[in-house]
Short mmCIF file of C-alpha atoms and ligand atoms in Angstrom, two decimals:
data_model
loop_
_atom_site.label_atom_id
_atom_site.label_comp_id
_atom_site.label_asym_id
_atom_site.label_seq_id
_atom_site.Cartn_x
_atom_site.Cartn_y
_atom_site.Cartn_z
CA MET A 69 93.67 2.72 -9.72
CA LYS A 70 90.36 4.31 -10.66
CA THR A 71 87.80 5.31 -8.03
CA LEU A 72 84.03 5.01 -8.47
CA GLY A 73 83.83 8.79 -8.63
CA GLN A 74 86.43 9.01 -11.40
CA PHE A 75 84.71 6.18 -13.29
CA ILE A 76 81.33 7.94 -13.08
CA VAL A 77 82.77 11.21 -14.43
CA GLU A 78 84.50 9.30 -17.22
CA LYS A 79 81.27 7.48 -18.15
CA GLN A 80 78.91 10.44 -17.88
CA ALA A 81 77.87 10.06 -21.51
CA GLU A 82 76.49 6.59 -20.75
CA TYR A 83 73.74 7.82 -18.46
CA PRO A 84 70.48 7.97 -20.40
CA ASN A 85 69.96 11.77 -20.72
CA ALA A 86 70.69 12.04 -17.02
CA LYS A 87 73.90 14.01 -17.07
CA GLY A 88 75.24 13.38 -13.63
CA GLU A 89 71.80 12.73 -12.09
CA LEU A 90 72.35 8.99 -11.74
CA SER A 91 75.84 9.68 -10.45
CA GLY A 92 74.32 11.67 -7.59
CA ILE A 93 72.10 8.73 -6.66
CA LEU A 94 75.01 6.30 -6.94
CA SER A 95 77.10 8.44 -4.64
CA SER A 96 74.32 8.23 -2.03
CA ILE A 97 74.18 4.46 -2.42
CA ARG A 98 77.97 4.39 -2.04
CA LEU A 99 77.59 6.28 1.24
CA VAL A 100 75.01 3.75 2.51
CA ALA A 101 77.36 0.91 1.54
CA LYS A 102 80.13 2.42 3.67
CA ILE A 103 77.83 2.81 6.67
CA ILE A 104 76.50 -0.75 6.48
CA HIS A 105 80.02 -2.11 5.84
CA ARG A 106 81.29 -0.31 8.96
CA ASP A 107 78.47 -1.55 11.16
CA ILE A 108 78.34 -5.12 9.82
CA ASN A 109 82.04 -5.49 10.55
CA LYS A 110 81.49 -4.93 14.26
CA ALA A 111 78.02 -6.44 14.43
CA GLY A 112 79.15 -9.18 16.76
CA LEU A 113 80.31 -6.63 19.31
CA THR A 114 76.97 -4.95 19.78
CA ASN A 115 73.35 -5.95 19.89
CA ASP A 116 72.31 -2.97 17.80
CA ILE A 117 72.05 -4.88 14.54
CA ILE A 118 72.11 -8.52 15.52
CA GLY A 119 68.91 -10.47 16.04
CA ASN A 120 65.27 -9.81 15.26
CA SER A 121 63.79 -6.34 15.31
CA GLY A 122 60.76 -7.79 17.04
CA ILE A 123 58.39 -6.91 14.22
CA GLU A 124 57.13 -8.90 11.27
CA ASN A 125 57.73 -7.17 7.95
CA VAL A 126 55.12 -6.82 5.24
CA GLN A 127 56.30 -10.16 3.87
CA GLY A 128 55.13 -11.89 7.02
CA GLU A 129 58.76 -12.66 7.81
CA ALA A 130 60.64 -11.87 11.01
CA GLN A 131 62.46 -8.61 10.32
CA MET A 132 66.07 -8.55 11.50
CA LYS A 133 67.48 -5.45 13.16
CA LEU A 134 69.91 -5.06 10.25
CA ASP A 135 67.00 -5.16 7.76
CA ALA A 136 65.48 -2.18 9.57
CA PHE A 137 68.85 -0.42 9.98
CA ALA A 138 69.71 -0.76 6.28
CA HIS A 139 66.21 0.35 5.29
CA GLU A 140 66.43 3.53 7.39
CA LYS A 141 69.91 4.37 6.03
CA MET A 142 68.78 3.90 2.41
CA LYS A 143 65.66 6.00 2.97
CA ALA A 144 67.59 8.82 4.69
CA ALA A 145 70.26 8.87 1.97
CA LEU A 146 67.75 8.95 -0.90
CA ILE A 147 65.15 11.36 0.54
CA SER A 148 67.86 14.02 0.67
CA ARG A 149 68.67 13.69 -3.05
CA ASP A 150 67.33 16.23 -5.56
CA GLU A 151 67.03 13.44 -8.12
CA VAL A 152 64.82 11.03 -6.13
CA ALA A 153 61.02 11.39 -6.07
CA GLY A 154 60.16 8.21 -4.21
CA PHE A 155 61.29 4.92 -2.73
CA GLY A 156 59.96 1.38 -2.48
CA SER A 157 61.49 -1.10 -0.04
CA GLU A 158 61.10 -4.71 1.00
CA GLU A 159 60.78 -3.39 4.54
CA GLU A 160 57.88 -0.97 3.93
CA GLU A 161 54.35 -2.01 2.91
CA ASN A 162 53.73 0.94 0.62
CA PHE A 163 56.02 3.03 -1.54
CA VAL A 164 57.09 6.36 -0.08
CA ALA A 165 56.44 9.49 -2.18
CA PHE A 166 58.95 12.16 -1.18
CA ASP A 167 56.20 14.78 -1.06
CA THR A 168 58.32 17.92 -0.89
CA GLU A 169 59.00 20.60 -3.48
CA ARG A 170 62.22 18.79 -4.29
CA GLY A 171 60.67 15.31 -4.35
CA ARG A 172 57.71 16.34 -6.51
CA ASN A 173 60.10 17.77 -9.10
CA ALA A 174 62.56 14.86 -9.01
CA LYS A 175 62.81 12.43 -11.93
CA TYR A 176 63.74 9.02 -10.47
CA ILE A 177 62.34 6.37 -8.19
CA ILE A 178 64.33 3.70 -6.38
CA LEU A 179 63.30 0.18 -5.37
CA THR A 180 65.47 -1.64 -2.87
CA ASP A 181 66.03 -4.75 -0.87
CA PRO A 182 68.01 -2.95 1.82
CA LEU A 183 69.44 -6.13 3.30
CA ASP A 184 69.37 -9.35 1.29
CA GLY A 185 70.21 -12.67 2.93
CA SER A 186 68.69 -11.89 6.33
CA SER A 187 69.03 -15.49 7.53
CA ASN A 188 72.81 -15.07 7.34
CA ILE A 189 73.21 -11.89 9.38
CA ASP A 190 73.66 -13.44 12.81
CA VAL A 191 76.04 -16.15 11.59
CA ASN A 192 78.58 -13.94 9.85
CA VAL A 193 77.81 -15.13 6.33
CA ALA A 194 77.82 -12.66 3.42
CA VAL A 195 74.73 -10.50 2.87
CA GLY A 196 73.93 -7.70 0.45
CA THR A 197 71.88 -4.67 -0.59
CA ILE A 198 70.04 -4.53 -3.95
CA PHE A 199 68.76 -1.43 -5.78
CA SER A 200 66.80 -0.71 -8.96
CA ILE A 201 66.32 2.75 -10.52
CA TYR A 202 63.59 3.98 -12.92
CA ARG A 203 62.66 7.34 -14.39
CA ARG A 204 59.20 8.28 -13.11
CA ILE A 205 56.33 8.18 -15.63
CA SER A 206 53.88 10.34 -13.62
CA PRO A 207 53.97 14.10 -14.33
CA ILE A 208 56.78 16.13 -12.73
CA GLY A 209 55.51 18.52 -10.09
CA GLN A 210 53.24 15.91 -8.49
CA PRO A 211 53.99 13.24 -5.87
CA VAL A 212 54.88 9.91 -7.50
CA THR A 213 52.17 7.26 -7.80
CA MET A 214 52.07 3.46 -7.76
CA GLU A 215 52.38 3.37 -11.58
CA ASP A 216 55.91 4.79 -11.22
CA PHE A 217 56.86 1.68 -9.24
CA LEU A 218 55.01 -0.92 -11.31
CA GLN A 219 57.10 -0.56 -14.46
CA PRO A 220 58.48 -3.69 -16.17
CA GLY A 221 62.15 -4.38 -15.51
CA ASN A 222 63.04 -3.52 -19.11
CA ARG A 223 62.43 0.14 -18.15
CA GLN A 224 65.18 0.24 -15.50
CA VAL A 225 67.82 2.95 -16.05
CA ALA A 226 70.23 1.46 -13.49
CA ALA A 227 70.51 -1.45 -11.06
CA GLY A 228 73.11 -2.89 -8.76
CA TYR A 229 74.02 -4.54 -5.52
CA ILE A 230 76.48 -4.22 -2.69
CA VAL A 231 77.86 -7.52 -1.37
CA TYR A 232 79.25 -7.44 2.17
CA GLY A 233 81.52 -10.46 1.90
CA SER A 234 85.21 -11.14 2.48
CA SER A 235 85.40 -7.68 0.92
CA THR A 236 82.65 -5.16 0.27
CA MET A 237 81.88 -4.61 -3.41
CA LEU A 238 79.51 -2.37 -5.33
CA VAL A 239 78.45 -3.85 -8.70
CA TYR A 240 76.11 -1.86 -10.98
CA THR A 241 74.94 -1.21 -14.51
CA THR A 242 73.40 1.82 -16.24
CA GLY A 243 72.62 -0.24 -19.31
CA ASN A 244 76.12 -0.12 -20.74
CA GLY A 245 77.73 -3.20 -19.21
CA VAL A 246 78.45 -4.16 -15.60
CA ASN A 247 81.34 -2.90 -13.48
CA GLY A 248 82.50 -3.88 -9.98
CA PHE A 249 84.18 -1.71 -7.36
CA THR A 250 85.93 -3.02 -4.26
CA TYR A 251 85.80 -0.91 -1.10
CA ASP A 252 89.15 0.03 0.45
CA PRO A 253 88.31 0.95 4.05
CA SER A 254 91.80 2.42 4.61
CA LEU A 255 91.11 4.98 1.86
CA GLY A 256 87.33 5.15 2.27
CA LEU A 257 87.07 4.65 -1.49
CA PHE A 258 85.45 2.22 -3.93
CA ILE A 259 88.10 1.19 -6.47
CA LEU A 260 87.35 -0.24 -9.94
CA SER A 261 88.37 -3.90 -9.59
CA HIS A 262 86.10 -5.80 -12.01
CA GLU A 263 85.69 -3.83 -15.24
CA ASN A 264 83.10 -4.92 -17.80
CA ILE A 265 82.03 -8.13 -16.04
CA LYS A 266 80.90 -10.87 -18.46
CA ILE A 267 79.21 -13.95 -17.02
CA PRO A 268 80.66 -17.19 -18.52
CA GLU A 269 78.15 -18.87 -20.87
CA ASP A 270 78.52 -22.07 -18.88
CA GLY A 271 79.47 -22.38 -15.29
CA TYR A 272 80.43 -24.77 -12.59
CA CYS A 273 77.70 -24.59 -10.02
CA TYR A 274 73.97 -24.54 -9.47
CA SER A 275 72.48 -22.67 -6.51
CA ILE A 276 69.17 -24.22 -5.41
CA ASN A 277 67.74 -24.81 -1.94
CA GLU A 278 67.34 -28.55 -2.31
CA GLY A 279 65.45 -28.64 0.99
CA HIS A 280 62.38 -28.00 -1.14
CA TYR A 281 63.34 -30.73 -3.65
CA LEU A 282 60.27 -32.91 -3.24
CA LYS A 283 57.99 -30.00 -4.11
CA PHE A 284 59.99 -28.60 -6.99
CA PRO A 285 58.43 -28.53 -10.46
CA MET A 286 59.44 -31.62 -12.47
CA GLY A 287 61.52 -29.44 -14.81
CA VAL A 288 63.71 -28.32 -11.90
CA LYS A 289 64.11 -31.89 -10.63
CA LYS A 290 65.16 -32.96 -14.13
CA TYR A 291 67.63 -30.09 -14.34
CA ILE A 292 69.26 -31.03 -11.01
CA LYS A 293 69.56 -34.63 -12.22
CA TYR A 294 71.10 -33.35 -15.48
CA CYS A 295 73.70 -31.37 -13.50
CA GLN A 296 74.58 -34.45 -11.46
CA GLU A 297 74.76 -36.75 -14.50
CA GLU A 298 77.17 -34.38 -16.24
CA ASP A 299 79.87 -35.91 -14.06
CA ASP A 300 81.75 -38.12 -16.51
CA ALA A 301 85.29 -38.57 -17.81
CA THR A 302 84.99 -35.55 -20.08
CA LYS A 303 83.39 -33.04 -17.79
CA ARG A 304 83.63 -32.08 -14.14
CA PRO A 305 80.28 -32.36 -12.35
CA TYR A 306 78.34 -29.23 -11.70
CA THR A 307 78.85 -28.39 -8.05
CA SER A 308 75.99 -27.43 -5.75
CA ARG A 309 76.68 -24.09 -4.05
CA TYR A 310 73.94 -22.39 -2.02
CA ILE A 311 74.86 -19.57 0.37
CA GLY A 312 71.32 -18.46 1.19
CA SER A 313 71.98 -14.87 0.13
CA LEU A 314 70.80 -14.16 -3.40
CA VAL A 315 73.40 -11.39 -3.78
CA SER A 316 76.29 -13.68 -2.79
CA ASP A 317 75.18 -16.65 -4.90
CA PHE A 318 74.50 -14.31 -7.82
CA HIS A 319 77.85 -12.51 -7.47
CA ARG A 320 79.82 -15.78 -7.48
CA ASN A 321 77.90 -16.95 -10.55
CA MET A 322 78.54 -13.63 -12.30
CA LEU A 323 82.29 -14.09 -11.92
CA LYS A 324 82.65 -17.88 -12.24
CA GLY A 325 79.52 -18.88 -14.15
CA GLY A 326 76.59 -20.72 -12.65
CA ILE A 327 72.83 -20.69 -12.21
CA TYR A 328 70.64 -19.56 -9.29
CA ILE A 329 67.15 -21.07 -9.20
CA TYR A 330 64.40 -20.27 -6.71
CA PRO A 331 61.36 -21.96 -8.30
CA THR A 332 57.82 -22.30 -7.05
CA THR A 333 57.61 -24.36 -3.84
CA THR A 334 54.74 -25.34 -1.56
CA ARG A 335 55.55 -22.49 0.81
CA TYR A 336 56.12 -20.04 -2.05
CA PRO A 337 53.69 -20.99 -4.86
CA ASN A 338 54.84 -17.92 -6.84
CA GLY A 339 58.48 -18.30 -5.84
CA LYS A 340 60.06 -16.58 -2.84
CA LEU A 341 61.95 -13.71 -4.43
CA ARG A 342 60.32 -10.36 -5.11
CA LEU A 343 60.13 -9.23 -8.73
CA LEU A 344 60.67 -5.50 -8.22
CA TYR A 345 63.73 -5.38 -5.96
CA GLU A 346 65.30 -8.80 -6.43
CA GLY A 347 64.28 -10.35 -9.77
CA ASN A 348 64.40 -7.25 -11.95
CA PRO A 349 67.72 -5.74 -10.80
CA MET A 350 69.47 -9.12 -10.93
CA ALA A 351 67.95 -9.81 -14.36
CA PHE A 352 69.14 -6.43 -15.69
CA LEU A 353 72.67 -7.08 -14.38
CA ALA A 354 72.73 -10.66 -15.69
CA GLU A 355 71.61 -9.64 -19.20
CA GLN A 356 74.06 -6.73 -19.27
CA ALA A 357 76.81 -9.27 -18.48
CA GLY A 358 75.66 -11.68 -21.22
CA GLY A 359 73.53 -13.91 -18.97
CA VAL A 360 69.84 -14.84 -18.94
CA ALA A 361 67.03 -14.38 -16.39
CA THR A 362 63.56 -15.98 -16.57
CA ASP A 363 60.79 -17.21 -14.32
CA GLY A 364 61.33 -20.62 -15.88
CA TYR A 365 59.36 -19.61 -18.96
CA ARG A 366 59.32 -15.81 -19.52
CA ARG A 367 62.06 -13.17 -19.56
CA ILE A 368 61.97 -11.55 -16.11
CA LEU A 369 62.43 -8.04 -17.53
CA ASP A 370 59.26 -8.34 -19.64
CA ILE A 371 56.96 -9.21 -16.74
CA GLN A 372 54.42 -6.45 -16.06
CA PRO A 373 54.30 -6.01 -12.27
CA THR A 374 50.92 -5.67 -10.56
CA ALA A 375 51.97 -5.27 -6.92
CA LEU A 376 54.92 -3.75 -5.06
CA HIS A 377 55.93 -6.97 -3.30
CA GLU A 378 54.83 -9.56 -5.83
CA ARG A 379 56.99 -12.66 -5.96
CA THR A 380 58.40 -14.50 -8.96
CA PRO A 381 60.26 -17.73 -9.61
CA LEU A 382 63.82 -16.83 -10.63
CA PHE A 383 66.21 -18.71 -12.94
CA VAL A 384 69.24 -16.46 -13.45
CA GLY A 385 72.86 -16.81 -14.50
CA SER A 386 74.94 -18.36 -17.28
CA LYS A 387 73.17 -18.35 -20.64
CA ASN A 388 73.63 -22.05 -21.45
CA MET A 389 72.61 -23.17 -17.95
CA VAL A 390 69.44 -21.08 -17.76
CA GLU A 391 68.44 -22.08 -21.29
CA LYS A 392 68.96 -25.75 -20.38
CA ALA A 393 66.87 -25.40 -17.23
CA ASN A 394 64.17 -23.57 -19.21
CA ALA A 395 64.13 -26.43 -21.75
CA PHE A 396 63.35 -28.89 -18.96
CA MET A 397 60.67 -26.54 -17.62
CA ALA A 398 59.05 -26.38 -21.06
CA GLU A 399 59.28 -30.16 -21.52
CA PHE A 400 57.49 -30.77 -18.22
CA LYS A 401 55.23 -27.71 -18.20
CA GLU A 402 52.45 -28.49 -15.73
O1 FBP B 597 66.21 -19.61 3.00
P1 FBP B 597 65.73 -19.89 1.61
O2 FBP B 597 64.29 -20.28 1.52
O3 FBP B 597 66.63 -20.80 0.83
O4 FBP B 597 65.78 -18.46 0.87
C1 FBP B 597 67.05 -17.86 0.68
C2 FBP B 597 66.81 -16.71 -0.22
O5 FBP B 597 65.95 -15.81 0.47
C3 FBP B 597 66.58 -14.54 0.55
O6 FBP B 597 67.25 -14.39 1.78
C4 FBP B 597 65.45 -13.51 0.41
O7 FBP B 597 65.94 -12.24 0.59
P2 FBP B 597 65.76 -11.43 1.97
O8 FBP B 597 66.77 -11.96 2.90
O9 FBP B 597 66.03 -10.02 1.53
O10 FBP B 597 64.35 -11.64 2.42
C5 FBP B 597 67.61 -14.52 -0.57
O11 FBP B 597 68.68 -13.65 -0.33
C6 FBP B 597 68.10 -15.95 -0.55
O12 FBP B 597 68.63 -16.37 -1.80
MG1 MG B 598 66.38 -10.36 -0.57
MG1 MG B 599 65.84 -8.22 2.39
#
């Protein structure tokens, strides 16, 4: 049995010239995971984190109480770190510069989706937390600026997610592979349970909200038809699996193989998912595990962001499946 703490000490050399700095941030994220795990597991008993918060978030979506709760816990945990200079969140319109002596001299910024899968909170279906870490590019000694947050995903130094499912897991990368840790509430520890995760090159399911089918790009329609036609004597059909939490669909596909697609739709002409705290961290993790992540045409990690909450279509998962879907997108490029 190896705890997250022991693993971090053992892998210190992996952190890009950040001896122990990233480990400090990860230990704060681990703390947040424990708090959210504890409160999610009794959510049904209280009204503190069930239901809408009563406000609309910057996305124009009804914010759930747990969205706000998770956001506050992440912010509180990170603002107290010597290593963190600022914070960008799905739940806050602008980034937050930690404008203190400590914050101005800190080296890293964090982007987060504090609670992913909000539509599932009240119905006891798995949800998650996503984080993405960059070194700042603005000069040390000053408050961070928007340019620190608008870096392409290929500049991430770490990324990960927590999935609050049948068990709570923390899965992250620092650019040297992907490792998964399962939380043992009886010990209060995250234990290494999935070392060096590699996503199968092919998989068994596609995760797409087919409610938008009629408005999907032709390439996506053709890919869905391809998945269904694969059902013959030699090959099991691809199964449709859509949980409605990116973290949960992504995590299953990481372990079993599969593809998650959220393309452009009428309601989301640029796709629904946000590039900075959903697309980029998941793309970094997928590539580190041998998978692929595109917007249907371009590598997600090469996209130059222009706004904190900009959205992107997302095709992510098993190499062969994403490449096949991209081939259909190219064939029917509109
Ligand atoms: O309900 P839809 O349109 O299928 O969208 C589901 C997707 O939206 C999301 O819930 C968006 O994330 P948030 O819950 O953090 O806003 C993803 O987790 C999920 O994959
Ligand atoms: Mg989300
Ligand atoms: Mg969210």
